[in-house]
Amino acid sequence: MPHVIIKLQPGKSEHQKETIAEAVAQAVMASAPCAERAVSVSIAEIAPEDWVEAVYKPDILGGPGTLYKRPGYDPL
């Protein structure tokens, strides 16, 4: 039962968020064979001024055992 949480900065329309969620769900189904009914995707909007403390430090720096795609930026 894969559940994916996408964290991004505000500004995307509902249609864009639905498109992102569907694309991620399709990628999960293709790469980790599972039924569509097993996949869920949520989107959390994080303000730019909160990004380092809310996402970068805990999820990127603090999650080396679970981070499989590193970003190409370093805000510190």
mmCIF file of N, CA, C and O in Angstrom:
data_model
loop_
_atom_site.group_PDB
_atom_site.id
_atom_site.type_symbol
_atom_site.label_atom_id
_atom_site.label_comp_id
_atom_site.label_asym_id
_atom_site.label_seq_id
_atom_site.Cartn_x
_atom_site.Cartn_y
_atom_site.Cartn_z
ATOM 1 N N MET A 1 0.827 -1.180 0.000
ATOM 2 C CA MET A 1 0.000 0.000 0.000
ATOM 3 C C MET A 1 0.876 1.250 0.000
ATOM 4 O O MET A 1 1.056 1.881 1.029
ATOM 5 N N PRO A 2 1.470 1.615 -1.109
ATOM 6 C CA PRO A 2 2.306 2.797 -1.129
ATOM 7 C C PRO A 2 1.501 4.079 -0.892
ATOM 8 O O PRO A 2 0.438 4.268 -1.473
ATOM 9 N N HIS A 3 2.040 4.929 -0.035
ATOM 10 C CA HIS A 3 1.495 6.275 0.161
ATOM 11 C C HIS A 3 2.649 7.243 -0.031
ATOM 12 O O HIS A 3 3.683 7.122 0.625
ATOM 13 N N VAL A 4 2.480 8.186 -0.924
ATOM 14 C CA VAL A 4 3.520 9.152 -1.253
ATOM 15 C C VAL A 4 3.082 10.526 -0.757
ATOM 16 O O VAL A 4 1.957 10.949 -1.012
ATOM 17 N N ILE A 5 3.983 11.210 -0.072
ATOM 18 C CA ILE A 5 3.731 12.579 0.369
ATOM 19 C C ILE A 5 4.641 13.494 -0.430
ATOM 20 O O ILE A 5 5.865 13.350 -0.382
ATOM 21 N N ILE A 6 4.047 14.418 -1.141
ATOM 22 C CA ILE A 6 4.795 15.384 -1.941
ATOM 23 C C ILE A 6 4.747 16.713 -1.216
ATOM 24 O O ILE A 6 3.669 17.214 -0.889
ATOM 25 N N LYS A 7 5.910 17.281 -0.965
ATOM 26 C CA LYS A 7 5.986 18.595 -0.331
ATOM 27 C C LYS A 7 6.481 19.575 -1.376
ATOM 28 O O LYS A 7 7.521 19.352 -1.999
ATOM 29 N N LEU A 8 5.725 20.642 -1.571
ATOM 30 C CA LEU A 8 6.113 21.650 -2.539
ATOM 31 C C LEU A 8 5.670 23.027 -2.072
ATOM 32 O O LEU A 8 4.872 23.145 -1.152
ATOM 33 N N GLN A 9 6.225 24.036 -2.703
ATOM 34 C CA GLN A 9 5.864 25.399 -2.337
ATOM 35 C C GLN A 9 4.502 25.743 -2.919
ATOM 36 O O GLN A 9 4.109 25.213 -3.964
ATOM 37 N N PRO A 10 3.742 26.594 -2.243
ATOM 38 C CA PRO A 10 2.418 26.982 -2.725
ATOM 39 C C PRO A 10 2.480 27.637 -4.101
ATOM 40 O O PRO A 10 3.501 28.172 -4.503
ATOM 41 N N GLY A 11 1.362 27.581 -4.792
ATOM 42 C CA GLY A 11 1.272 28.255 -6.080
ATOM 43 C C GLY A 11 0.758 27.386 -7.204
ATOM 44 O O GLY A 11 0.404 27.890 -8.268
ATOM 45 N N LYS A 12 0.743 26.085 -6.982
ATOM 46 C CA LYS A 12 0.225 25.194 -8.018
ATOM 47 C C LYS A 12 -1.306 25.189 -7.951
ATOM 48 O O LYS A 12 -1.902 25.218 -6.883
ATOM 49 N N SER A 13 -1.940 25.124 -9.102
ATOM 50 C CA SER A 13 -3.399 25.057 -9.151
ATOM 51 C C SER A 13 -3.862 23.653 -8.732
ATOM 52 O O SER A 13 -3.058 22.707 -8.688
ATOM 53 N N GLU A 14 -5.142 23.530 -8.456
ATOM 54 C CA GLU A 14 -5.694 22.213 -8.119
ATOM 55 C C GLU A 14 -5.476 21.244 -9.277
ATOM 56 O O GLU A 14 -5.148 20.080 -9.061
ATOM 57 N N HIS A 15 -5.649 21.736 -10.494
ATOM 58 C CA HIS A 15 -5.424 20.881 -11.667
ATOM 59 C C HIS A 15 -3.972 20.411 -11.735
ATOM 60 O O HIS A 15 -3.700 19.236 -12.013
ATOM 61 N N GLN A 16 -3.028 21.304 -11.483
ATOM 62 C CA GLN A 16 -1.616 20.921 -11.500
ATOM 63 C C GLN A 16 -1.324 19.890 -10.417
ATOM 64 O O GLN A 16 -0.597 18.921 -10.659
ATOM 65 N N LYS A 17 -1.896 20.082 -9.224
ATOM 66 C CA LYS A 17 -1.669 19.113 -8.140
ATOM 67 C C LYS A 17 -2.275 17.758 -8.483
ATOM 68 O O LYS A 17 -1.669 16.719 -8.217
ATOM 69 N N GLU A 18 -3.450 17.754 -9.102
ATOM 70 C CA GLU A 18 -4.056 16.486 -9.527
ATOM 71 C C GLU A 18 -3.193 15.798 -10.580
ATOM 72 O O GLU A 18 -3.018 14.571 -10.554
ATOM 73 N N THR A 19 -2.634 16.579 -11.495
ATOM 74 C CA THR A 19 -1.764 16.029 -12.546
ATOM 75 C C THR A 19 -0.492 15.446 -11.940
ATOM 76 O O THR A 19 -0.056 14.349 -12.324
ATOM 77 N N ILE A 20 0.108 16.156 -10.999
ATOM 78 C CA ILE A 20 1.304 15.660 -10.315
ATOM 79 C C ILE A 20 0.990 14.364 -9.582
ATOM 80 O O ILE A 20 1.726 13.373 -9.702
ATOM 81 N N ALA A 21 -0.099 14.347 -8.828
ATOM 82 C CA ALA A 21 -0.471 13.157 -8.061
ATOM 83 C C ALA A 21 -0.712 11.963 -8.976
ATOM 84 O O ALA A 21 -0.274 10.842 -8.677
ATOM 85 N N GLU A 22 -1.376 12.178 -10.090
ATOM 86 C CA GLU A 22 -1.645 11.075 -11.025
ATOM 87 C C GLU A 22 -0.351 10.564 -11.642
ATOM 88 O O GLU A 22 -0.156 9.352 -11.771
ATOM 89 N N ALA A 23 0.563 11.462 -12.020
ATOM 90 C CA ALA A 23 1.837 11.045 -12.607
ATOM 91 C C ALA A 23 2.665 10.247 -11.603
ATOM 92 O O ALA A 23 3.276 9.227 -11.956
ATOM 93 N N VAL A 24 2.684 10.685 -10.361
ATOM 94 C CA VAL A 24 3.425 9.958 -9.323
ATOM 95 C C VAL A 24 2.788 8.592 -9.086
ATOM 96 O O VAL A 24 3.487 7.574 -8.983
ATOM 97 N N ALA A 25 1.472 8.545 -9.020
ATOM 98 C CA ALA A 25 0.785 7.264 -8.825
ATOM 99 C C ALA A 25 1.094 6.295 -9.969
ATOM 100 O O ALA A 25 1.366 5.115 -9.732
ATOM 101 N N GLN A 26 1.089 6.791 -11.194
ATOM 102 C CA GLN A 26 1.410 5.941 -12.347
ATOM 103 C C GLN A 26 2.840 5.428 -12.259
ATOM 104 O O GLN A 26 3.111 4.260 -12.556
ATOM 105 N N ALA A 27 3.774 6.280 -11.841
ATOM 106 C CA ALA A 27 5.175 5.868 -11.707
ATOM 107 C C ALA A 27 5.325 4.802 -10.631
ATOM 108 O O ALA A 27 6.074 3.831 -10.803
ATOM 109 N N VAL A 28 4.620 4.974 -9.523
ATOM 110 C CA VAL A 28 4.680 3.976 -8.450
ATOM 111 C C VAL A 28 4.110 2.641 -8.943
ATOM 112 O O VAL A 28 4.713 1.586 -8.733
ATOM 113 N N MET A 29 2.986 2.687 -9.614
ATOM 114 C CA MET A 29 2.375 1.441 -10.106
ATOM 115 C C MET A 29 3.272 0.726 -11.107
ATOM 116 O O MET A 29 3.351 -0.495 -11.124
ATOM 117 N N ALA A 30 3.979 1.498 -11.938
ATOM 118 C CA ALA A 30 4.847 0.908 -12.949
ATOM 119 C C ALA A 30 6.129 0.334 -12.363
ATOM 120 O O ALA A 30 6.635 -0.686 -12.825
ATOM 121 N N SER A 31 6.668 0.983 -11.337
ATOM 122 C CA SER A 31 7.966 0.567 -10.818
ATOM 123 C C SER A 31 7.889 -0.365 -9.615
ATOM 124 O O SER A 31 8.839 -1.094 -9.336
ATOM 125 N N ALA A 32 6.796 -0.345 -8.906
ATOM 126 C CA ALA A 32 6.595 -1.239 -7.759
ATOM 127 C C ALA A 32 5.233 -1.889 -7.972
ATOM 128 O O ALA A 32 4.253 -1.485 -7.356
ATOM 129 N N PRO A 33 5.189 -2.842 -8.862
ATOM 130 C CA PRO A 33 3.903 -3.366 -9.312
ATOM 131 C C PRO A 33 2.858 -3.481 -8.194
ATOM 132 O O PRO A 33 3.031 -4.210 -7.224
ATOM 133 N N CYS A 34 1.813 -2.707 -8.364
ATOM 134 C CA CYS A 34 0.684 -2.736 -7.446
ATOM 135 C C CYS A 34 -0.529 -2.169 -8.161
ATOM 136 O O CYS A 34 -0.402 -1.505 -9.181
ATOM 137 N N ALA A 35 -1.682 -2.447 -7.622
ATOM 138 C CA ALA A 35 -2.918 -1.967 -8.213
ATOM 139 C C ALA A 35 -3.120 -0.488 -7.895
ATOM 140 O O ALA A 35 -2.660 0.013 -6.872
ATOM 141 N N GLU A 36 -3.838 0.187 -8.754
ATOM 142 C CA GLU A 36 -4.115 1.606 -8.546
ATOM 143 C C GLU A 36 -4.829 1.845 -7.223
ATOM 144 O O GLU A 36 -4.564 2.825 -6.532
ATOM 145 N N ARG A 37 -5.703 0.935 -6.832
ATOM 146 C CA ARG A 37 -6.453 1.108 -5.588
ATOM 147 C C ARG A 37 -5.546 1.079 -4.354
ATOM 148 O O ARG A 37 -5.939 1.504 -3.278
ATOM 149 N N ALA A 38 -4.316 0.597 -4.519
ATOM 150 C CA ALA A 38 -3.386 0.503 -3.389
ATOM 151 C C ALA A 38 -2.551 1.776 -3.210
ATOM 152 O O ALA A 38 -1.910 1.936 -2.178
ATOM 153 N N VAL A 39 -2.567 2.664 -4.187
ATOM 154 C CA VAL A 39 -1.688 3.834 -4.165
ATOM 155 C C VAL A 39 -2.465 5.077 -3.736
ATOM 156 O O VAL A 39 -3.559 5.337 -4.225
ATOM 157 N N SER A 40 -1.866 5.833 -2.824
ATOM 158 C CA SER A 40 -2.432 7.133 -2.448
ATOM 159 C C SER A 40 -1.317 8.175 -2.479
ATOM 160 O O SER A 40 -0.151 7.864 -2.265
ATOM 161 N N VAL A 41 -1.707 9.407 -2.773
ATOM 162 C CA VAL A 41 -0.756 10.503 -2.889
ATOM 163 C C VAL A 41 -1.351 11.730 -2.209
ATOM 164 O O VAL A 41 -2.500 12.080 -2.456
ATOM 165 N N SER A 42 -0.562 12.352 -1.341
ATOM 166 C CA SER A 42 -0.999 13.610 -0.747
ATOM 167 C C SER A 42 0.027 14.686 -1.064
ATOM 168 O O SER A 42 1.196 14.392 -1.336
ATOM 169 N N ILE A 43 -0.436 15.931 -1.047
ATOM 170 C CA ILE A 43 0.435 17.063 -1.336
ATOM 171 C C ILE A 43 0.355 18.039 -0.172
ATOM 172 O O ILE A 43 -0.734 18.449 0.228
ATOM 173 N N ALA A 44 1.522 18.370 0.359
ATOM 174 C CA ALA A 44 1.623 19.339 1.452
ATOM 175 C C ALA A 44 2.318 20.582 0.918
ATOM 176 O O ALA A 44 3.411 20.496 0.361
ATOM 177 N N GLU A 45 1.674 21.724 1.068
ATOM 178 C CA GLU A 45 2.278 22.974 0.628
ATOM 179 C C GLU A 45 3.072 23.580 1.783
ATOM 180 O O GLU A 45 2.554 23.731 2.888
ATOM 181 N N ILE A 46 4.323 23.905 1.513
ATOM 182 C CA ILE A 46 5.225 24.458 2.515
ATOM 183 C C ILE A 46 5.693 25.833 2.021
ATOM 184 O O ILE A 46 6.251 25.940 0.925
ATOM 185 N N ALA A 47 5.481 26.856 2.825
ATOM 186 C CA ALA A 47 5.899 28.208 2.451
ATOM 187 C C ALA A 47 7.411 28.256 2.252
ATOM 188 O O ALA A 47 8.158 27.583 2.984
ATOM 189 N N PRO A 48 7.884 29.040 1.286
ATOM 190 C CA PRO A 48 9.325 29.110 1.017
ATOM 191 C C PRO A 48 10.157 29.437 2.256
ATOM 192 O O PRO A 48 11.227 28.863 2.448
ATOM 193 N N GLU A 49 9.653 30.330 3.090
ATOM 194 C CA GLU A 49 10.416 30.713 4.283
ATOM 195 C C GLU A 49 10.474 29.604 5.333
ATOM 196 O O GLU A 49 11.291 29.652 6.251
ATOM 197 N N ASP A 50 9.635 28.590 5.191
ATOM 198 C CA ASP A 50 9.621 27.464 6.125
ATOM 199 C C ASP A 50 10.334 26.226 5.574
ATOM 200 O O ASP A 50 10.487 25.232 6.278
ATOM 201 N N TRP A 51 10.745 26.275 4.305
ATOM 202 C CA TRP A 51 11.260 25.100 3.613
ATOM 203 C C TRP A 51 12.461 24.460 4.315
ATOM 204 O O TRP A 51 12.500 23.241 4.506
ATOM 205 N N VAL A 52 13.434 25.239 4.701
ATOM 206 C CA VAL A 52 14.650 24.687 5.304
ATOM 207 C C VAL A 52 14.323 23.933 6.588
ATOM 208 O O VAL A 52 14.749 22.795 6.779
ATOM 209 N N GLU A 53 13.555 24.544 7.467
ATOM 210 C CA GLU A 53 13.241 23.915 8.757
ATOM 211 C C GLU A 53 12.214 22.796 8.643
ATOM 212 O O GLU A 53 12.298 21.799 9.354
ATOM 213 N N ALA A 54 11.241 22.942 7.744
ATOM 214 C CA ALA A 54 10.150 21.969 7.646
ATOM 215 C C ALA A 54 10.452 20.797 6.720
ATOM 216 O O ALA A 54 9.877 19.717 6.887
ATOM 217 N N VAL A 55 11.342 21.015 5.755
ATOM 218 C CA VAL A 55 11.599 19.963 4.761
ATOM 219 C C VAL A 55 13.083 19.622 4.651
ATOM 220 O O VAL A 55 13.478 18.468 4.824
ATOM 221 N N TYR A 56 13.904 20.622 4.345
ATOM 222 C CA TYR A 56 15.305 20.333 4.045
ATOM 223 C C TYR A 56 16.032 19.661 5.206
ATOM 224 O O TYR A 56 16.664 18.613 5.026
ATOM 225 N N LYS A 57 15.956 20.250 6.384
ATOM 226 C CA LYS A 57 16.676 19.673 7.521
ATOM 227 C C LYS A 57 16.121 18.317 7.949
ATOM 228 O O LYS A 57 16.886 17.352 8.057
ATOM 229 N N PRO A 58 14.807 18.180 8.185
ATOM 230 C CA PRO A 58 14.331 16.877 8.668
ATOM 231 C C PRO A 58 14.266 15.780 7.600
ATOM 232 O O PRO A 58 14.587 14.631 7.864
ATOM 233 N N ASP A 59 13.851 16.134 6.384
ATOM 234 C CA ASP A 59 13.610 15.099 5.370
ATOM 235 C C ASP A 59 14.810 14.814 4.483
ATOM 236 O O ASP A 59 14.993 13.687 4.024
ATOM 237 N N ILE A 60 15.617 15.822 4.206
ATOM 238 C CA ILE A 60 16.743 15.646 3.289
ATOM 239 C C ILE A 60 18.038 15.390 4.059
ATOM 240 O O ILE A 60 18.682 14.361 3.860
ATOM 241 N N LEU A 61 18.388 16.290 4.959
ATOM 242 C CA LEU A 61 19.588 16.060 5.765
ATOM 243 C C LEU A 61 19.376 14.965 6.795
ATOM 244 O O LEU A 61 20.269 14.164 7.052
ATOM 245 N N GLY A 62 18.194 14.916 7.384
ATOM 246 C CA GLY A 62 17.916 13.970 8.458
ATOM 247 C C GLY A 62 17.404 12.624 8.010
ATOM 248 O O GLY A 62 17.122 11.764 8.834
ATOM 249 N N GLY A 63 17.253 12.417 6.708
ATOM 250 C CA GLY A 63 16.687 11.158 6.234
ATOM 251 C C GLY A 63 17.568 10.404 5.278
ATOM 252 O O GLY A 63 17.083 9.905 4.266
ATOM 253 N N PRO A 64 18.877 10.276 5.533
ATOM 254 C CA PRO A 64 19.737 9.617 4.546
ATOM 255 C C PRO A 64 19.383 8.153 4.297
ATOM 256 O O PRO A 64 19.648 7.646 3.225
ATOM 257 N N GLY A 65 18.781 7.490 5.263
ATOM 258 C CA GLY A 65 18.407 6.090 5.060
ATOM 259 C C GLY A 65 17.163 5.912 4.214
ATOM 260 O O GLY A 65 16.885 4.827 3.719
ATOM 261 N N THR A 66 16.393 6.986 4.029
ATOM 262 C CA THR A 66 15.160 6.887 3.265
ATOM 263 C C THR A 66 15.141 7.797 2.035
ATOM 264 O O THR A 66 14.207 7.734 1.255
ATOM 265 N N LEU A 67 16.165 8.600 1.853
ATOM 266 C CA LEU A 67 16.220 9.532 0.730
ATOM 267 C C LEU A 67 16.876 8.841 -0.462
ATOM 268 O O LEU A 67 18.045 8.474 -0.416
ATOM 269 N N TYR A 68 16.128 8.687 -1.548
ATOM 270 C CA TYR A 68 16.643 7.984 -2.719
ATOM 271 C C TYR A 68 16.966 8.913 -3.882
ATOM 272 O O TYR A 68 17.610 8.505 -4.834
ATOM 273 N N LYS A 69 16.547 10.146 -3.805
ATOM 274 C CA LYS A 69 16.856 11.132 -4.845
ATOM 275 C C LYS A 69 17.197 12.430 -4.136
ATOM 276 O O LYS A 69 16.350 13.052 -3.529
ATOM 277 N N ARG A 70 18.478 12.788 -4.162
ATOM 278 C CA ARG A 70 18.939 14.013 -3.496
ATOM 279 C C ARG A 70 18.680 15.214 -4.414
ATOM 280 O O ARG A 70 18.798 15.111 -5.631
ATOM 281 N N PRO A 71 18.357 16.361 -3.818
ATOM 282 C CA PRO A 71 18.179 17.563 -4.638
ATOM 283 C C PRO A 71 19.539 18.116 -5.076
ATOM 284 O O PRO A 71 20.563 17.791 -4.513
ATOM 285 N N GLY A 72 19.498 18.973 -6.059
ATOM 286 C CA GLY A 72 20.722 19.583 -6.566
ATOM 287 C C GLY A 72 20.976 20.955 -5.983
ATOM 288 O O GLY A 72 21.662 21.757 -6.587
ATOM 289 N N TYR A 73 20.410 21.233 -4.825
ATOM 290 C CA TYR A 73 20.610 22.531 -4.174
ATOM 291 C C TYR A 73 20.979 22.311 -2.717
ATOM 292 O O TYR A 73 20.733 21.255 -2.155
ATOM 293 N N ASP A 74 21.567 23.335 -2.119
ATOM 294 C CA ASP A 74 21.895 23.310 -0.702
ATOM 295 C C ASP A 74 21.612 24.706 -0.150
ATOM 296 O O ASP A 74 22.390 25.627 -0.387
ATOM 297 N N PRO A 75 20.485 24.877 0.553
ATOM 298 C CA PRO A 75 20.114 26.201 1.024
ATOM 299 C C PRO A 75 20.859 26.654 2.272
ATOM 300 O O PRO A 75 20.624 27.750 2.771
ATOM 301 N N LEU A 76 21.745 25.823 2.786
ATOM 302 C CA LEU A 76 22.451 26.187 4.024
ATOM 303 C C LEU A 76 23.770 26.871 3.758
ATOM 304 O O LEU A 76 24.428 26.727 2.832
#
